[in-house]
PDB file of C-alpha atoms in Angstrom:
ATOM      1  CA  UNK A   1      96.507  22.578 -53.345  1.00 50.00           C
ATOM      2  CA  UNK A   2      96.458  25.789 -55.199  1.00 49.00           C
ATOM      3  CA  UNK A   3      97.837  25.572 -59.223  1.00 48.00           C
ATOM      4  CA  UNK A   4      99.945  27.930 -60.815  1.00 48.00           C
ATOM      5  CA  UNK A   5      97.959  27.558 -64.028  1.00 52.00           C
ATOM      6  CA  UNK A   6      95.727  30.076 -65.507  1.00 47.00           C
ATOM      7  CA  UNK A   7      91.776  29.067 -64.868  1.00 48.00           C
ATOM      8  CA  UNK A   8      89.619  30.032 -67.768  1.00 50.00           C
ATOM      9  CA  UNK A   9      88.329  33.062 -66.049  1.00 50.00           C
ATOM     10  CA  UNK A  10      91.236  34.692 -64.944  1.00 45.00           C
ATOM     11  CA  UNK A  11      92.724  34.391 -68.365  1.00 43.00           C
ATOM     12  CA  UNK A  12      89.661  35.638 -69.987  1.00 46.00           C
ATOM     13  CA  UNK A  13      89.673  38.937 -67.232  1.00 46.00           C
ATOM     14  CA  UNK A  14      94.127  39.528 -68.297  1.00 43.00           C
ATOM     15  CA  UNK A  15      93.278  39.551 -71.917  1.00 41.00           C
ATOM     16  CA  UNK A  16      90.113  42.454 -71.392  1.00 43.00           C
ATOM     17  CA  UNK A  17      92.667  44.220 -69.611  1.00 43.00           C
ATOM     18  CA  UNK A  18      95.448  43.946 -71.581  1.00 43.00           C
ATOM     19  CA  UNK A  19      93.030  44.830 -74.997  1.00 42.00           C
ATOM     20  CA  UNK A  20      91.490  48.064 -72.720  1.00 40.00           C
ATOM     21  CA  UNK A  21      94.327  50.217 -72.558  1.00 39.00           C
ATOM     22  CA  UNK A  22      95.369  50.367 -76.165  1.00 42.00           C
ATOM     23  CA  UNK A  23      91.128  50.833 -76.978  1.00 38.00           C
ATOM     24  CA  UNK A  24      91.341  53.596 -74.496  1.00 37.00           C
ATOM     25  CA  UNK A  25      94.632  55.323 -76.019  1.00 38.00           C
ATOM     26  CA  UNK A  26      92.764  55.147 -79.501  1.00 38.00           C
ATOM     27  CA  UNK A  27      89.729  56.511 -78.772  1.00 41.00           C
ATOM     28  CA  UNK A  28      91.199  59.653 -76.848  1.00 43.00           C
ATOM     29  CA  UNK A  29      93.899  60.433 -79.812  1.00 45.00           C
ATOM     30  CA  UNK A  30      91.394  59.669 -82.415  1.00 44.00           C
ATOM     31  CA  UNK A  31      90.134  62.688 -84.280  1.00 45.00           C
ATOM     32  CA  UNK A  32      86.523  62.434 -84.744  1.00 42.00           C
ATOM     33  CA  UNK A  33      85.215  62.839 -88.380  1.00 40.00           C
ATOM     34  CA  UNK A  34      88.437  61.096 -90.171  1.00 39.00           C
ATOM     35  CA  UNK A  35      88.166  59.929 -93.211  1.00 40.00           C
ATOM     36  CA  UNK A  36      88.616  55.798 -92.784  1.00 36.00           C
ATOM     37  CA  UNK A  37      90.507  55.335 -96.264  1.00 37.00           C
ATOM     38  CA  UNK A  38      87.287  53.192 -96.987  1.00 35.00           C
ATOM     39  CA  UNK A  39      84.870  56.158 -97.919  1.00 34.00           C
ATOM     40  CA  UNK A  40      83.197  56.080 -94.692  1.00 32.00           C
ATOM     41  CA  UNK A  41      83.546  59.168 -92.841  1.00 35.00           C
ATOM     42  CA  UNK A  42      83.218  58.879 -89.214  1.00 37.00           C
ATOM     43  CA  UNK A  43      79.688  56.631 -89.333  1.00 33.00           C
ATOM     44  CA  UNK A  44      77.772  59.591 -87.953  1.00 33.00           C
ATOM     45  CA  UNK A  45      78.675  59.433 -84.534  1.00 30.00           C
ATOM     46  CA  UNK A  46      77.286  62.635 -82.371  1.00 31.00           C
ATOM     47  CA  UNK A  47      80.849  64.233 -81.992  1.00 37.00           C
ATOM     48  CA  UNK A  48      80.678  64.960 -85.674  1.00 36.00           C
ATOM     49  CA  UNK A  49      76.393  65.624 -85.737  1.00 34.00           C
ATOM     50  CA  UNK A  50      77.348  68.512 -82.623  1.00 36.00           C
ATOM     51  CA  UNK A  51      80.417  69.660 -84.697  1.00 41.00           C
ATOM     52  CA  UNK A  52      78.646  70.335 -87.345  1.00 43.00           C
ATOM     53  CA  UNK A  53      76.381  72.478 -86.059  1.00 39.00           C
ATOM     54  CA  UNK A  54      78.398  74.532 -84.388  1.00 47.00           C
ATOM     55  CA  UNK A  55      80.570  72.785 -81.838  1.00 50.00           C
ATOM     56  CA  UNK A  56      80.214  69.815 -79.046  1.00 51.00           C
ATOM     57  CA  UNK A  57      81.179  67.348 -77.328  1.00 51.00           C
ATOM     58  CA  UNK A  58      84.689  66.073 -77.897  1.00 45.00           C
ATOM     59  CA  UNK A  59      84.587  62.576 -75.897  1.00 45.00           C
ATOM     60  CA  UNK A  60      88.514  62.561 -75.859  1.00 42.00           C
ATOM     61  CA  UNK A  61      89.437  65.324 -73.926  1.00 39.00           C
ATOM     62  CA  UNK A  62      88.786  66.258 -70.019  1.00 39.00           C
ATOM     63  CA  UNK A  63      87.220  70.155 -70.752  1.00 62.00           C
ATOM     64  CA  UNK A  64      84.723  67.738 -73.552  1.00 71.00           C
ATOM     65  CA  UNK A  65      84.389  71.297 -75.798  1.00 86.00           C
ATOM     66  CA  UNK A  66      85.686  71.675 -79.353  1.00 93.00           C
ATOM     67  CA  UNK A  67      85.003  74.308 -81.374  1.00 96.00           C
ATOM     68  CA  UNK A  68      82.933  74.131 -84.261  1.00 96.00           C
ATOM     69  CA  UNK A  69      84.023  75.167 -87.884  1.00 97.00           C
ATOM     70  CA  UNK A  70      85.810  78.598 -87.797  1.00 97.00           C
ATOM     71  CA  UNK A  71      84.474  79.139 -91.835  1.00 97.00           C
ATOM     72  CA  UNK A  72      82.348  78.719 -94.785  1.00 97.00           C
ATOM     73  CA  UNK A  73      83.541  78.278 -98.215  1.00 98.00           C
ATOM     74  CA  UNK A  74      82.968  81.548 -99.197  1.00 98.00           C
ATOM     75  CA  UNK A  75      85.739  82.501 -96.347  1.00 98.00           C
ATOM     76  CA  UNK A  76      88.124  80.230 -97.625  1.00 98.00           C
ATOM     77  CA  UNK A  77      87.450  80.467-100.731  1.00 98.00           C
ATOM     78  CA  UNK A  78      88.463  84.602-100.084  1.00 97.00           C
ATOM     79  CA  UNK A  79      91.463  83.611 -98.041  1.00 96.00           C
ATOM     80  CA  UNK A  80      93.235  81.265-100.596  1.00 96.00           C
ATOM     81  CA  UNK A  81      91.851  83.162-103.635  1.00 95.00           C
ATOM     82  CA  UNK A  82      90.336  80.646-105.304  1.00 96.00           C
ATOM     83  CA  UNK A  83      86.783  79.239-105.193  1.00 98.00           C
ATOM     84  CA  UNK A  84      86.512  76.396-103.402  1.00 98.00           C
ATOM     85  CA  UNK A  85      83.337  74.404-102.269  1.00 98.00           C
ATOM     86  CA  UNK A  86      82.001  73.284 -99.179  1.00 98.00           C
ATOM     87  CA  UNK A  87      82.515  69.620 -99.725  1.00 98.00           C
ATOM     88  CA  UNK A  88      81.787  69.136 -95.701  1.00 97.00           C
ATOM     89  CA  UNK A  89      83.047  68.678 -92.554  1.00 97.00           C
ATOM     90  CA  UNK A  90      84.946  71.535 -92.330  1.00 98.00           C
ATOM     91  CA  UNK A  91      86.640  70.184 -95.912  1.00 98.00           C
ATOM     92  CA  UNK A  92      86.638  72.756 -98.710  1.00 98.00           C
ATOM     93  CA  UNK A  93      88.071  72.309-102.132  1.00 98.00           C
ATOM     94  CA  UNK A  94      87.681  72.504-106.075  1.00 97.00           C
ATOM     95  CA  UNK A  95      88.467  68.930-107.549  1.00 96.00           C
ATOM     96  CA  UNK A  96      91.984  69.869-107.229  1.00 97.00           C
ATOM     97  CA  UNK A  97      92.829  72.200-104.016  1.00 98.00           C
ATOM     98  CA  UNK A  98      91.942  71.102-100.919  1.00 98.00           C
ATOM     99  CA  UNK A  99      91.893  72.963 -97.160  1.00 98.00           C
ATOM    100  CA  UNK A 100      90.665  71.014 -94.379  1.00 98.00           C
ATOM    101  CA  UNK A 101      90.306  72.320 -90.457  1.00 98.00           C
ATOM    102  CA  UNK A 102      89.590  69.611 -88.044  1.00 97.00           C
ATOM    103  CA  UNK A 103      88.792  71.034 -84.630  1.00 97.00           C
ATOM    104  CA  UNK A 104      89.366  69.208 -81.145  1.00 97.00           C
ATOM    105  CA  UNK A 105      89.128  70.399 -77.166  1.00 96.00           C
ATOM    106  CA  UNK A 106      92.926  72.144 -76.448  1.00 95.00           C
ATOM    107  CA  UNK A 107      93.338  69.172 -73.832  1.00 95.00           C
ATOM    108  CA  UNK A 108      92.929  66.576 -76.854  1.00 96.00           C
ATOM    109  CA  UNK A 109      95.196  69.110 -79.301  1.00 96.00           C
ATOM    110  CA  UNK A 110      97.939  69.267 -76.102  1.00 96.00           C
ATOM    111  CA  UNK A 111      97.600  65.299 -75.765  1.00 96.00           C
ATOM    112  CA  UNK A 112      99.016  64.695 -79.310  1.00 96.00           C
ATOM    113  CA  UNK A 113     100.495  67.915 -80.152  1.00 98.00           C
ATOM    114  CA  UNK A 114     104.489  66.572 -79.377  1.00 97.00           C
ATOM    115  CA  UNK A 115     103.498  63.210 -81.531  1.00 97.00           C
ATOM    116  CA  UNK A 116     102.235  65.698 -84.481  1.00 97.00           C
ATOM    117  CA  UNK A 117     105.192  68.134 -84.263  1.00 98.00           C
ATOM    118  CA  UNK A 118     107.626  65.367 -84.366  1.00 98.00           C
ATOM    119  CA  UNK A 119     105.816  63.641 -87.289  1.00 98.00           C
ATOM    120  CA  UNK A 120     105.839  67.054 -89.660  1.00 98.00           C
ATOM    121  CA  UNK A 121     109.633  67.353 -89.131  1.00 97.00           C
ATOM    122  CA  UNK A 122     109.380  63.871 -90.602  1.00 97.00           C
ATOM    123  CA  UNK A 123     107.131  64.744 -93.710  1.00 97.00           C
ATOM    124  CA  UNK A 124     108.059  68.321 -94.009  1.00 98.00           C
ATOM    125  CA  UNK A 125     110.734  70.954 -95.417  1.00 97.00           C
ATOM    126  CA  UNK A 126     109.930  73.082 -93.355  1.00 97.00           C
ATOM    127  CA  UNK A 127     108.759  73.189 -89.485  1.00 98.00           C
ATOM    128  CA  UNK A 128     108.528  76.877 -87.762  1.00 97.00           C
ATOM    129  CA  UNK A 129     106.786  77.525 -84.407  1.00 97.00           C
ATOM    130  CA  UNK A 130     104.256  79.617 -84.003  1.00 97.00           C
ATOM    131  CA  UNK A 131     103.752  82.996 -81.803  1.00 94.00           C
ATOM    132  CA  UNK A 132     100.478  82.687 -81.331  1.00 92.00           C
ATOM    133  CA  UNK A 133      97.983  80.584 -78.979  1.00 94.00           C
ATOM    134  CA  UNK A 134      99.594  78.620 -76.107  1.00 96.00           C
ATOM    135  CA  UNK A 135     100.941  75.977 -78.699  1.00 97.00           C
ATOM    136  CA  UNK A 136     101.144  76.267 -82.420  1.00 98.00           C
ATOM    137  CA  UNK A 137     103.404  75.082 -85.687  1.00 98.00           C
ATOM    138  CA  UNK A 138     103.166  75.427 -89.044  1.00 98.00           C
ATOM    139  CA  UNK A 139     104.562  72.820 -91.313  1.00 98.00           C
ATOM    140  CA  UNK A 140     105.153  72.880 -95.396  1.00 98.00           C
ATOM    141  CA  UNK A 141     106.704  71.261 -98.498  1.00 97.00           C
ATOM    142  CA  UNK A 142     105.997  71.639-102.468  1.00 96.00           C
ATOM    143  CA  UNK A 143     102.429  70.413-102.447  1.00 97.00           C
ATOM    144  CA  UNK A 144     101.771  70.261 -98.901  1.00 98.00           C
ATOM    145  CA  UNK A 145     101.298  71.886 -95.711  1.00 98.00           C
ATOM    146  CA  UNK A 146      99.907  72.167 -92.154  1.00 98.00           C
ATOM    147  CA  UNK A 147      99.253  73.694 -88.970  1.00 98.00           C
ATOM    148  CA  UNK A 148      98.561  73.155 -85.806  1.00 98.00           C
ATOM    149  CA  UNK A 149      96.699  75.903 -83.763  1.00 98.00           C
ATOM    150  CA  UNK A 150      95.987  75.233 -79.611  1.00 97.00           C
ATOM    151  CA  UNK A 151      94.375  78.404 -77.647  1.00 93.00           C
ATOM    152  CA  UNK A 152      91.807  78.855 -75.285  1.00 86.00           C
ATOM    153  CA  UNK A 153      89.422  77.716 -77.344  1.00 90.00           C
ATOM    154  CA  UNK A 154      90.771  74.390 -78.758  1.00 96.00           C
ATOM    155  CA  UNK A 155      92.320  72.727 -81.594  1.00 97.00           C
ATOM    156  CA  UNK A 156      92.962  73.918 -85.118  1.00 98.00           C
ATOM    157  CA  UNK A 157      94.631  71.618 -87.164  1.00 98.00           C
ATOM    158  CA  UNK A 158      94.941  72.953 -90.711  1.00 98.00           C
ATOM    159  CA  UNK A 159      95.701  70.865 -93.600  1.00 98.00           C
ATOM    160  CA  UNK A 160      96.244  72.093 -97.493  1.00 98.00           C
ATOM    161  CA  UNK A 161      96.956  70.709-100.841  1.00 98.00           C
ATOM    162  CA  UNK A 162      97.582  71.101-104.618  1.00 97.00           C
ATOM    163  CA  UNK A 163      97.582  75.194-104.592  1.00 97.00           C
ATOM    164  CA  UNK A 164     100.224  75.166-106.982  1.00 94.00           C
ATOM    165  CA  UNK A 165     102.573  78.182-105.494  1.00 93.00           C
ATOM    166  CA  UNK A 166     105.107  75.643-104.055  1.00 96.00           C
ATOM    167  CA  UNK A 167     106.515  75.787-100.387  1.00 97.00           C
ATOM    168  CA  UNK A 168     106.123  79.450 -99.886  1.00 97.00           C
ATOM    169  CA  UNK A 169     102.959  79.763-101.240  1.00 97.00           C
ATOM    170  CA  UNK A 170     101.470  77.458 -98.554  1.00 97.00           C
ATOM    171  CA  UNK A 171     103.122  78.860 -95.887  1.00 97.00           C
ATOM    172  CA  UNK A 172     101.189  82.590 -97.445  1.00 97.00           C
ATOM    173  CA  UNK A 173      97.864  80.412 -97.235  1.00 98.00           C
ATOM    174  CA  UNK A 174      98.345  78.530 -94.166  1.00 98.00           C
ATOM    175  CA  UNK A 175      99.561  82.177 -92.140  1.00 97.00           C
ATOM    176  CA  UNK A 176      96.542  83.549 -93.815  1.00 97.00           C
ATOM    177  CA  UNK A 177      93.773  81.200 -92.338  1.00 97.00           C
ATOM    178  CA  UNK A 178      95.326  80.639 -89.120  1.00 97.00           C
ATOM    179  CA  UNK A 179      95.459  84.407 -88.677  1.00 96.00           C
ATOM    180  CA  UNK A 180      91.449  84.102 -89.842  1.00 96.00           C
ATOM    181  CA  UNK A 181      90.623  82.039 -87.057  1.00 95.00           C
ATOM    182  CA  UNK A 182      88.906  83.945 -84.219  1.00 87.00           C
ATOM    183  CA  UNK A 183      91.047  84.376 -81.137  1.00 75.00           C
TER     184      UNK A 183
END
């Protein structure tokens, strides 16, 4: 006569599958060269070794292409008029300003974009929707701002902080390296 009990085996196989989906759900929504909060950025996985050299494989997304860094420091440094340093990964700064881009495939950017908008109206004075690309906002405060860029050729995420000219100022910067990315 057949138990209603759990064997061993079939309780070992529910748990996998119950522990799959949420590793799944992570690894697509995760951005690949993310600072960990421990010091350890990314581990040096190949998403961020083909980023780095000018695009690759984002292992998130369904088209797999992200687009590599749109500048170098000296860009930036030109768009926010201030000299900033290449302090890598697409993260520039001078020991007090900092503008970061992370890039992902426009299927990954589309996948999280709602989740992102609704989080900046959250954090943010000010949330405005951008004209350009298929998807796009731009999000500031004081100290703070973002963007979020999706065209045909991925994801632009844009983060600043610390320029010192308040909440319009980093909308000025933010407008100004979005509009700096190639279209």
């Amino acid at each position: 006569m057949a138990s209603d009990a759990l064997t061993p085996a079939r309780t070992a196989r529910t748990h996998r599958a119950r522990l799959a989906l949420p590793l799944l759900v992570l690894a697509l929504l995760a951005p690949a060269g993310c600072d960990s909060g421990d010091g350890i950025v990314d581990g040096g996985s190949a998403d961020t070794a083909a980023g780095e050299d000018g695009g690759g494989v984002d292992a998130g997304a369904v088209d797999g292409v992200r687009p590599p860094c749109p500048f170098t420091a000296a860009q930036v440094s030109e768009l926010v008029d201030r000299k900033l340093r290449d302090e890598g990964n697409c993260s520039f700064g001078d020991g007090i300003a900092q503008l970061a881009v992370t890039t992902a495939s426009a299927t990954a950017g589309k996948a999280t974009y709602d989740y992102q908008h609704d989080q900046a109206g959250q954090q943010y004075e000010k949330v405005v929707d951008l004209d350009r690309g298929e998807r796009g906002y731009l999000a500031v405060k004081d100290v703070r701002g973002e963007a979020v860029l999706i065209d045909g050729k991925g994801t632009y995420t844009v983060t600043i902080s610390s320029f010192g000219g308040g909440t319009a100022g980093n909308e000025q910067i933010l407008r100004r390296t979005l509009d700096a990315i190639p279209a």
